[in-house]
């Protein structure tokens, strides 16, 4: 089933993802979102602190990317929850490809109704490194209006990955409690759930993930929490020291983010995003 329900990531596929994300989230050239979550497990024998995370739980890490329709596209499962060497994202297969520029994203293109040429990219939260192909928010509190507006739009573009994880936990409730099995078995179980999530959503979306089940925005831009939040708590996110460390942002990545921030404030979205 994995071969059928986890897609082959070609340039044409990325292009379709970018168009779908722009239609739904008003964020041009954004292909998908990436995030990492802790999956709680029972303490493995003689594990020491390898699996012990900042939430004072033992866990393995699920690193994933998803599209705007709440489908998992690629996952990396099994890293130690207590990993502090900054290698979870950088050592994952899609992390390696993204950081090396060989993930197959479409070439740079002009932003809609603009002469600005911008790379296609993935969005992540503040834990992820800034790269031309990986846009993270502006850091700090004393931000300009342009930077604050960018962070709102970028946060809205990341919301599908949070909802994808939320749908999965709410529907596959074995994940709501620590998995009482060895880490190797937990990894296989989570892989199976990821594939089944895509399978059920594709074939029975109206019951598995109806519109009211996920976060959405009203006409005034206010966030309406999805019903999954009444059924399950969000999985703990991985922190920056677990995602990656030692990857300084190249100068052109700052230029890309600045250009994109200026573009999105000059081209308002179809709706406001009060996030």
CSV table of N, CA and C in Angstrom, one decimal, residues 5 16 74 107 134-135 139 151 171-172 183 196 216 221:
chain,number,residue,atom,x,y,z
A,5,UNK,N,0.0,4.7,-1.9
A,5,UNK,CA,-0.5,5.9,-1.1
A,5,UNK,C,0.5,6.8,-0.6
A,16,UNK,N,2.1,20.7,-8.8
A,16,UNK,CA,0.7,20.6,-8.5
A,16,UNK,C,0.5,20.9,-7.0
A,74,UNK,N,5.9,12.3,2.6
A,74,UNK,CA,7.1,11.6,2.9
A,74,UNK,C,7.3,11.6,4.5
A,107,UNK,N,11.9,24.7,-10.7
A,107,UNK,CA,12.9,25.8,-10.8
A,107,UNK,C,12.2,27.1,-10.3
A,134,UNK,N,13.6,26.5,2.0
A,134,UNK,CA,13.0,26.2,3.2
A,134,UNK,C,12.7,27.5,4.0
A,135,UNK,N,11.5,28.0,4.0
A,135,UNK,CA,11.2,29.3,4.6
A,135,UNK,C,10.7,29.1,6.0
A,139,UNK,N,12.6,35.7,13.2
A,139,UNK,CA,12.7,35.5,14.6
A,139,UNK,C,12.5,36.8,15.4
A,151,UNK,N,5.0,36.5,8.8
A,151,UNK,CA,4.9,35.4,9.7
A,151,UNK,C,3.5,34.9,9.8
A,171,UNK,N,-8.0,10.1,14.9
A,171,UNK,CA,-8.6,8.9,14.3
A,171,UNK,C,-7.9,7.6,14.7
A,172,UNK,N,-6.6,7.6,14.9
A,172,UNK,CA,-5.9,6.4,15.3
A,172,UNK,C,-5.4,6.6,16.7
A,183,UNK,N,10.9,0.0,20.3
A,183,UNK,CA,11.0,1.0,19.4
A,183,UNK,C,10.9,0.6,17.9
A,196,UNK,N,-2.2,4.2,6.2
A,196,UNK,CA,-3.6,4.0,6.3
A,196,UNK,C,-4.3,5.4,6.4
A,216,UNK,N,-9.9,26.1,10.4
A,216,UNK,CA,-10.3,26.9,9.2
A,216,UNK,C,-10.4,28.4,9.7
A,221,UNK,N,-11.0,36.4,9.1
A,221,UNK,CA,-9.7,35.9,9.3
A,221,UNK,C,-9.4,35.3,10.7
